[in-house]
mmCIF file of C-alpha atoms in Angstrom:
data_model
loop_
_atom_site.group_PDB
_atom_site.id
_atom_site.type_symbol
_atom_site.label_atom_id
_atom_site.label_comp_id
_atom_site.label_asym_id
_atom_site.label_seq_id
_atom_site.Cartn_x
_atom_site.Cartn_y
_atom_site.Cartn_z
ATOM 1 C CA UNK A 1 6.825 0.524 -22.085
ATOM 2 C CA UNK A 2 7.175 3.639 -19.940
ATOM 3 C CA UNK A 3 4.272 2.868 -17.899
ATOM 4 C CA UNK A 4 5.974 -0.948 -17.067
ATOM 5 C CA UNK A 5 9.036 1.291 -16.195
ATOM 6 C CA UNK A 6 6.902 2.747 -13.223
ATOM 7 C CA UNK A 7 5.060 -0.513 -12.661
ATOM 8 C CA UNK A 8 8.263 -1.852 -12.094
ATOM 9 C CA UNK A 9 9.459 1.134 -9.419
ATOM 10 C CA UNK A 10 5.855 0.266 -7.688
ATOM 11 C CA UNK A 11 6.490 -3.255 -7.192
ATOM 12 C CA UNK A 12 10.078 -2.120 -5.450
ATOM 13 C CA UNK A 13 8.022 0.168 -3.309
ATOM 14 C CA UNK A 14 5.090 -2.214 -2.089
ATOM 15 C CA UNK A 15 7.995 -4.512 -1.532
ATOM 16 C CA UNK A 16 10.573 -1.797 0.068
ATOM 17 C CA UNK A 17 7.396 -0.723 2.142
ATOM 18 C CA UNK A 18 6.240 -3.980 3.130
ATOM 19 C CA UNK A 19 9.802 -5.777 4.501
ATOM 20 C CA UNK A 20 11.838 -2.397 5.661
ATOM 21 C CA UNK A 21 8.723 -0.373 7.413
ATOM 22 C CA UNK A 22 5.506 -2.092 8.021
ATOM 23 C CA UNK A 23 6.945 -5.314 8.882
ATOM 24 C CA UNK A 24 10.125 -4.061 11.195
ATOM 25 C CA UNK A 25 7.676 -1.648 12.908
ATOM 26 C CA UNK A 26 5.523 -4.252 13.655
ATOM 27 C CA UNK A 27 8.116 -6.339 14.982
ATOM 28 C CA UNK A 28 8.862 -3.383 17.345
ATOM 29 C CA UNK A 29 5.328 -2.531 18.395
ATOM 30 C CA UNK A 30 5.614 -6.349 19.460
ATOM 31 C CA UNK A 31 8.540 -6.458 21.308
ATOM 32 C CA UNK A 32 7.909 -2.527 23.020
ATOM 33 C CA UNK A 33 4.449 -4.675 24.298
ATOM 34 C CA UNK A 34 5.997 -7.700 25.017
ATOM 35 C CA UNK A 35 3.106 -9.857 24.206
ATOM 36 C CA UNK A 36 3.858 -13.525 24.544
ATOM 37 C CA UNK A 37 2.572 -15.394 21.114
ATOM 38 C CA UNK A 38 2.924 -12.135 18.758
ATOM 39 C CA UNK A 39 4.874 -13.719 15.980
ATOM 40 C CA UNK A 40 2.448 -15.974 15.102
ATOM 41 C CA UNK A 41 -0.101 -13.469 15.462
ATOM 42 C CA UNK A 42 1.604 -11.407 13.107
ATOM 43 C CA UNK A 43 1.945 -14.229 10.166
ATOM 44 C CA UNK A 44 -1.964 -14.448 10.766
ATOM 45 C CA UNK A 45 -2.396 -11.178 10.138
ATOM 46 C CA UNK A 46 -0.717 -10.773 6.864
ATOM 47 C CA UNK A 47 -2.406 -14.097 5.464
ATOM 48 C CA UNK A 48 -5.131 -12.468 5.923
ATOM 49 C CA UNK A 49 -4.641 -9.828 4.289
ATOM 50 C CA UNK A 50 -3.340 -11.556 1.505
ATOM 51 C CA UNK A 51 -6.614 -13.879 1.433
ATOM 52 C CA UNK A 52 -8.642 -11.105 1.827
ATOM 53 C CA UNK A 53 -7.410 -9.071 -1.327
ATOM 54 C CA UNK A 54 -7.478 -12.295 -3.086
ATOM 55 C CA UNK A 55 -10.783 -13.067 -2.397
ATOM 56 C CA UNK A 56 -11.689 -9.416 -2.436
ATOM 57 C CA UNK A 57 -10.446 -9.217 -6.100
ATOM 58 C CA UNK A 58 -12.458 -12.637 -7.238
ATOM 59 C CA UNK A 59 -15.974 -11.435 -5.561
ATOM 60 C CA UNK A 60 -15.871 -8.285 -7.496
ATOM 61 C CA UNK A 61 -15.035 -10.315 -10.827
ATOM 62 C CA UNK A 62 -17.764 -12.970 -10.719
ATOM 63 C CA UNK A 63 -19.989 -9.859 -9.307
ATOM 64 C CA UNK A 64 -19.622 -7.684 -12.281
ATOM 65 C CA UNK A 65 -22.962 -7.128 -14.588
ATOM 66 C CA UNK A 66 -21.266 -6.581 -17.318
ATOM 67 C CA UNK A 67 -22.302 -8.633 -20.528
ATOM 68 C CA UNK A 68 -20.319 -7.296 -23.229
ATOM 69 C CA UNK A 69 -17.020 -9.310 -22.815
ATOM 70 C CA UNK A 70 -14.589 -6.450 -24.009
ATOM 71 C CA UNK A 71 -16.309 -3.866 -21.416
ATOM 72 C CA UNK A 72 -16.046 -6.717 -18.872
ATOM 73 C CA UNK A 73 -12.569 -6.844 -19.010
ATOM 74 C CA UNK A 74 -11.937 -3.323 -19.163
ATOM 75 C CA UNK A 75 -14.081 -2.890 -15.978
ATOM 76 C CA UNK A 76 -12.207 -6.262 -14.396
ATOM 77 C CA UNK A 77 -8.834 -4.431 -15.156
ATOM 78 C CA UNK A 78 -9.819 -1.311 -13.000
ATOM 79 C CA UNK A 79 -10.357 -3.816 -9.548
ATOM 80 C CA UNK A 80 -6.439 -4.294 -8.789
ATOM 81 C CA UNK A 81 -7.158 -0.243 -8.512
ATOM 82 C CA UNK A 82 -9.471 -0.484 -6.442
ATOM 83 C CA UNK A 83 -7.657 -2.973 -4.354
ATOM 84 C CA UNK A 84 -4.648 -0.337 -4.256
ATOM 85 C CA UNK A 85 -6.657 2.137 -3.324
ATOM 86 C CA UNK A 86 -8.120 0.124 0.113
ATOM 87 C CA UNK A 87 -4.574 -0.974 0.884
ATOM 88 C CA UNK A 88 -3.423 3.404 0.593
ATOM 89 C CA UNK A 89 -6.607 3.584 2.828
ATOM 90 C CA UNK A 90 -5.196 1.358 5.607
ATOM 91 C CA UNK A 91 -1.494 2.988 5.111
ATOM 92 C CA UNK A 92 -2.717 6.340 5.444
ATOM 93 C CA UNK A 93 -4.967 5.584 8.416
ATOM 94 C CA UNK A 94 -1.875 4.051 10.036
ATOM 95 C CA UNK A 95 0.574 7.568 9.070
ATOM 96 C CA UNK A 96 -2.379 9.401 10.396
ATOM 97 C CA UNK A 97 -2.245 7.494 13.871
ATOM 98 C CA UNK A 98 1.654 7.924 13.647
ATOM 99 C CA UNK A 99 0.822 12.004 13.432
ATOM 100 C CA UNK A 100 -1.821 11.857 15.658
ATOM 101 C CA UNK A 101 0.248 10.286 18.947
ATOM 102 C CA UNK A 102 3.628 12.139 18.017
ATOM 103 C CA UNK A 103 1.390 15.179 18.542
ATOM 104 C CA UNK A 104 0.137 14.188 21.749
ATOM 105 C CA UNK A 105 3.812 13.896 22.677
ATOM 106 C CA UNK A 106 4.739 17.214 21.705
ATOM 107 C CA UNK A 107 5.014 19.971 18.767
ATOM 108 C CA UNK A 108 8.269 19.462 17.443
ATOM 109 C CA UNK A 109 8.092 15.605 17.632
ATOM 110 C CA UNK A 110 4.746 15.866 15.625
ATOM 111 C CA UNK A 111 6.321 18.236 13.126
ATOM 112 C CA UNK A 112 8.937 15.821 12.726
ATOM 113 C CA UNK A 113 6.871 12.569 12.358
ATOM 114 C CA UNK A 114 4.613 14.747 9.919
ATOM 115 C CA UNK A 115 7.441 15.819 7.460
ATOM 116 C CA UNK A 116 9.166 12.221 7.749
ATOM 117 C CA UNK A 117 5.568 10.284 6.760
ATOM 118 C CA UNK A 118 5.250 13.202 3.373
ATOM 119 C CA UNK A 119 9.255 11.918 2.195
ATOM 120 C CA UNK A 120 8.088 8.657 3.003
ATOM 121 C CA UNK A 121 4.763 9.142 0.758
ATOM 122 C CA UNK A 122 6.634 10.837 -2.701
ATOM 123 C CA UNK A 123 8.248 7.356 -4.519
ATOM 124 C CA UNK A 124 4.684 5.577 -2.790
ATOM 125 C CA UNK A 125 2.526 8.069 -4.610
ATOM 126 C CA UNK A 126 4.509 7.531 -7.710
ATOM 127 C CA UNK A 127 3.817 4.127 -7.546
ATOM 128 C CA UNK A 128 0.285 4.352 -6.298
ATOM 129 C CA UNK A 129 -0.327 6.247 -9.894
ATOM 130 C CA UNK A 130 1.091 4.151 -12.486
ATOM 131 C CA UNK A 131 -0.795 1.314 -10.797
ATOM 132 C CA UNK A 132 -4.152 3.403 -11.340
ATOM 133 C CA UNK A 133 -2.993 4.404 -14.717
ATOM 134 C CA UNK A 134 -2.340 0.613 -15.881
ATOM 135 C CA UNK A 135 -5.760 -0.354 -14.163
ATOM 136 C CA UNK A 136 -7.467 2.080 -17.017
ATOM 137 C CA UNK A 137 -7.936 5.583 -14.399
ATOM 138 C CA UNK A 138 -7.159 8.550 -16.239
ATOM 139 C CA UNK A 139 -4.433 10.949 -14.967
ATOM 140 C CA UNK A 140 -7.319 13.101 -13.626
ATOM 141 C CA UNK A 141 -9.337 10.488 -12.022
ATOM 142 C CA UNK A 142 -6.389 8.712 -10.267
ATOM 143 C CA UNK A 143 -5.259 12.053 -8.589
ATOM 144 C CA UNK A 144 -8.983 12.639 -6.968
ATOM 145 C CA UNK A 145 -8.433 8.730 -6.290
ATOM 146 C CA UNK A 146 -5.390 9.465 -4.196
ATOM 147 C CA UNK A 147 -6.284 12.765 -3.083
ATOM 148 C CA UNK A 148 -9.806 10.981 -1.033
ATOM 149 C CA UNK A 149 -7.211 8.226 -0.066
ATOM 150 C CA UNK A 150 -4.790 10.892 1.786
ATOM 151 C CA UNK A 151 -8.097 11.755 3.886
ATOM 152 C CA UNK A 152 -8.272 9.175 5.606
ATOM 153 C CA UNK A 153 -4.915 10.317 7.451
ATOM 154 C CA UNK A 154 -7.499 12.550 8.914
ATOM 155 C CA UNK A 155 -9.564 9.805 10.334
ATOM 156 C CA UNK A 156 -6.388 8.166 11.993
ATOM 157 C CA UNK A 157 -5.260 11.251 13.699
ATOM 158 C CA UNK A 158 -8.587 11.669 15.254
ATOM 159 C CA UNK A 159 -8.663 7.821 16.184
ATOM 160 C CA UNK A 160 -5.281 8.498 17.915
ATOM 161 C CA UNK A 161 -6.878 11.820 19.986
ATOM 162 C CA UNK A 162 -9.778 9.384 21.125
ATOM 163 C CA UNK A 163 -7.938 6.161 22.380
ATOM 164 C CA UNK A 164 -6.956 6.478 25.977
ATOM 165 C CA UNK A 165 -3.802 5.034 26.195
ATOM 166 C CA UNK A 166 -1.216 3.874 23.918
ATOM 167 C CA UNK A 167 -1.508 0.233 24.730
ATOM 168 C CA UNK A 168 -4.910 0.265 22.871
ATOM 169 C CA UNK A 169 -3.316 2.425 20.050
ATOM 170 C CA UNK A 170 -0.021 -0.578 19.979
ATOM 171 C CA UNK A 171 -2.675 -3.368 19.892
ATOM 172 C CA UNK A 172 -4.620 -2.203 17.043
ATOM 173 C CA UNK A 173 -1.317 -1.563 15.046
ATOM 174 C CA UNK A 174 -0.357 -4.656 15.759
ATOM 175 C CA UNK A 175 -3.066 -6.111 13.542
ATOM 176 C CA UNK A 176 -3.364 -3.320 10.910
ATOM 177 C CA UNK A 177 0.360 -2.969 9.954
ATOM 178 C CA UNK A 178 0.768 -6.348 9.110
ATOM 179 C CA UNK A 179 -2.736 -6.480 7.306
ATOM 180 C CA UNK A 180 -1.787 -3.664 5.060
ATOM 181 C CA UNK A 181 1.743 -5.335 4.794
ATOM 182 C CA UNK A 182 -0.492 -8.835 3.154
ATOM 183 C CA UNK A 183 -2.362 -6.516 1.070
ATOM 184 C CA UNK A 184 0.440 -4.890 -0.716
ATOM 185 C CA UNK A 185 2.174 -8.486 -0.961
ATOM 186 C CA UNK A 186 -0.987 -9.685 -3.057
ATOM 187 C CA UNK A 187 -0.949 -6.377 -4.956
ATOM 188 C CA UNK A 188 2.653 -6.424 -6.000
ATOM 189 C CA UNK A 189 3.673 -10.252 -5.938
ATOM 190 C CA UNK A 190 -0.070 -11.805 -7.622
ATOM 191 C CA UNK A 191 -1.528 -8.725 -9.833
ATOM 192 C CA UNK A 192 1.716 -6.490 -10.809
ATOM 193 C CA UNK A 193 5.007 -9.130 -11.240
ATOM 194 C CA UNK A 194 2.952 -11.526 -13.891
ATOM 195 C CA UNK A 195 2.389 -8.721 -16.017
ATOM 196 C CA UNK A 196 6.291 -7.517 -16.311
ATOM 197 C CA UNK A 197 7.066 -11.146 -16.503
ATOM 198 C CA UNK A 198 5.149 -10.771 -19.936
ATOM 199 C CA UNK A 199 7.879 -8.632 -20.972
ATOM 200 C CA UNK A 200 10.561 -10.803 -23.127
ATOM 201 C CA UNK A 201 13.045 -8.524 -24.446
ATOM 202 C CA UNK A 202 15.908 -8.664 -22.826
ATOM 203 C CA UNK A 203 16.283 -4.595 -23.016
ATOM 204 C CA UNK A 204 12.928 -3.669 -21.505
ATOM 205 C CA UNK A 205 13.572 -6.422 -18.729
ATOM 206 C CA UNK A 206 16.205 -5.363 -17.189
ATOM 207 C CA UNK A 207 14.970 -1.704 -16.941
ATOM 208 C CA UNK A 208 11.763 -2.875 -15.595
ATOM 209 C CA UNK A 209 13.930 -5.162 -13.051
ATOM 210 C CA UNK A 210 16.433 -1.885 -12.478
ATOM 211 C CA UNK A 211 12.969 0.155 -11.623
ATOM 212 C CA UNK A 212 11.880 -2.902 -9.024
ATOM 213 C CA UNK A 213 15.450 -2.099 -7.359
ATOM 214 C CA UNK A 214 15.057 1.113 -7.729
ATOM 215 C CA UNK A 215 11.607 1.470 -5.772
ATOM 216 C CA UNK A 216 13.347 -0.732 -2.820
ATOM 217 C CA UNK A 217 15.992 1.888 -2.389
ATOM 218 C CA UNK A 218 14.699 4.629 -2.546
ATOM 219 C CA UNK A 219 12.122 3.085 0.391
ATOM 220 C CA UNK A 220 15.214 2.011 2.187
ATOM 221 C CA UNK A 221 16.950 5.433 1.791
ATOM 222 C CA UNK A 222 13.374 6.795 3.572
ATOM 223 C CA UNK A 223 13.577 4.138 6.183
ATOM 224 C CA UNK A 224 16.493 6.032 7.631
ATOM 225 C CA UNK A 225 14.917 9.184 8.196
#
């Protein structure tokens, strides 16, 4: 029960992520470029990454070895994991762009966009665990999970210092941020919200549902940072 208590704050974050920062900030990366033919651009981009976590998450069922059926669906359970953990790969890469270009523009500014992007990161995290924990990672394993995730912040910043203007950095985040957006949709909306849905007691429920709101504010409270 406790764990569906912080499944429930994760949906409320993917979905407090998705439609008040990755979304809007597309939207503005859009209109900053003025790119004639964007919108549609940007639906594109998050059906695909909606398709491609669906499909992603299918391939590596029907792939899976496994004979015995009980360790088949144990090892099944761990993929929407797995899929989390490509989706915190994309986020990060984007937060480590973000830091990356704020320090080209100065010190303070990328101090600034730095300590915003760690609030920002602290009810995601929380999130990003319980959905490892209810995929069947260990506490132990799903921190070194999300620890080698937060590296690839690295990688972005270093993308940022080698792109020579920020044009090409605004086109490629035009394509990622709403790419990440589709695969947190498919995370929260097709593998998370079925299983509270299970849930029939009316109790239970509506603290799972008070946890989904929960996760949106606190991502809208970040939002104004």
């Amino acid at each position: 029960d406790n764990l569906k208590y912080l499944l429930g704050f994760a949906v409320g974050g993917l979905l407090g992520d998705v439609f008040l920062h990755l979304l809007p900030e597309t939207y503005q990366q859009m209109a900053d470029s003025g790119e004639e033919g964007g919108l549609g651009r940007v639906g594109v981009a998050v059906l695909t990454g909606i398709l491609t976590f669906l499909v992603l998450e299918k391939v590596l069922e029907m792939s899976n070895p496994e004979t015995n059926e009980e360790a088949r669906e144990k090892e099944n359970k761990k993929i929407v994991g797995y899929l989390n953990l490509f989706a915190n790969c994309t986020d990060n890469l984007l937060h480590g762009l973000a830091v990356g270009t704020s320090f080209l523009s100065s010190f303070r500014l990328g101090v600034t966009t730095t300590a915003a992007i760690l609030l920002h990161e602290i009810p995601h995290e929380f999130g990003d665990f319980a959905i490892l924990l209810k995929s069947g990672f260990d506490r132990w394993e799903a921190a070194k999970a999300q620890i080698s995730t937060a590296l690839v912040g690295l990688l972005g910043a270093l993308l940022a210092l080698a792109f020579e203007s920020s044009n090409d950095l605004e086109t490629l985040l035009m394509y990622i941020l709403p790419f990440t957006a589709g695969g947190f949709l498919n995370i929260a909306l097709v593998s998370l919200v079925p299983e509270l849905m299970q849930e029939k007691r009316p109790g239970p429920a509506l603290g799972q549902f008070l946890c989904l709101i929960g996760g949106i504010v606190a991502m809208s409270l970040l939002t104004m940072i």
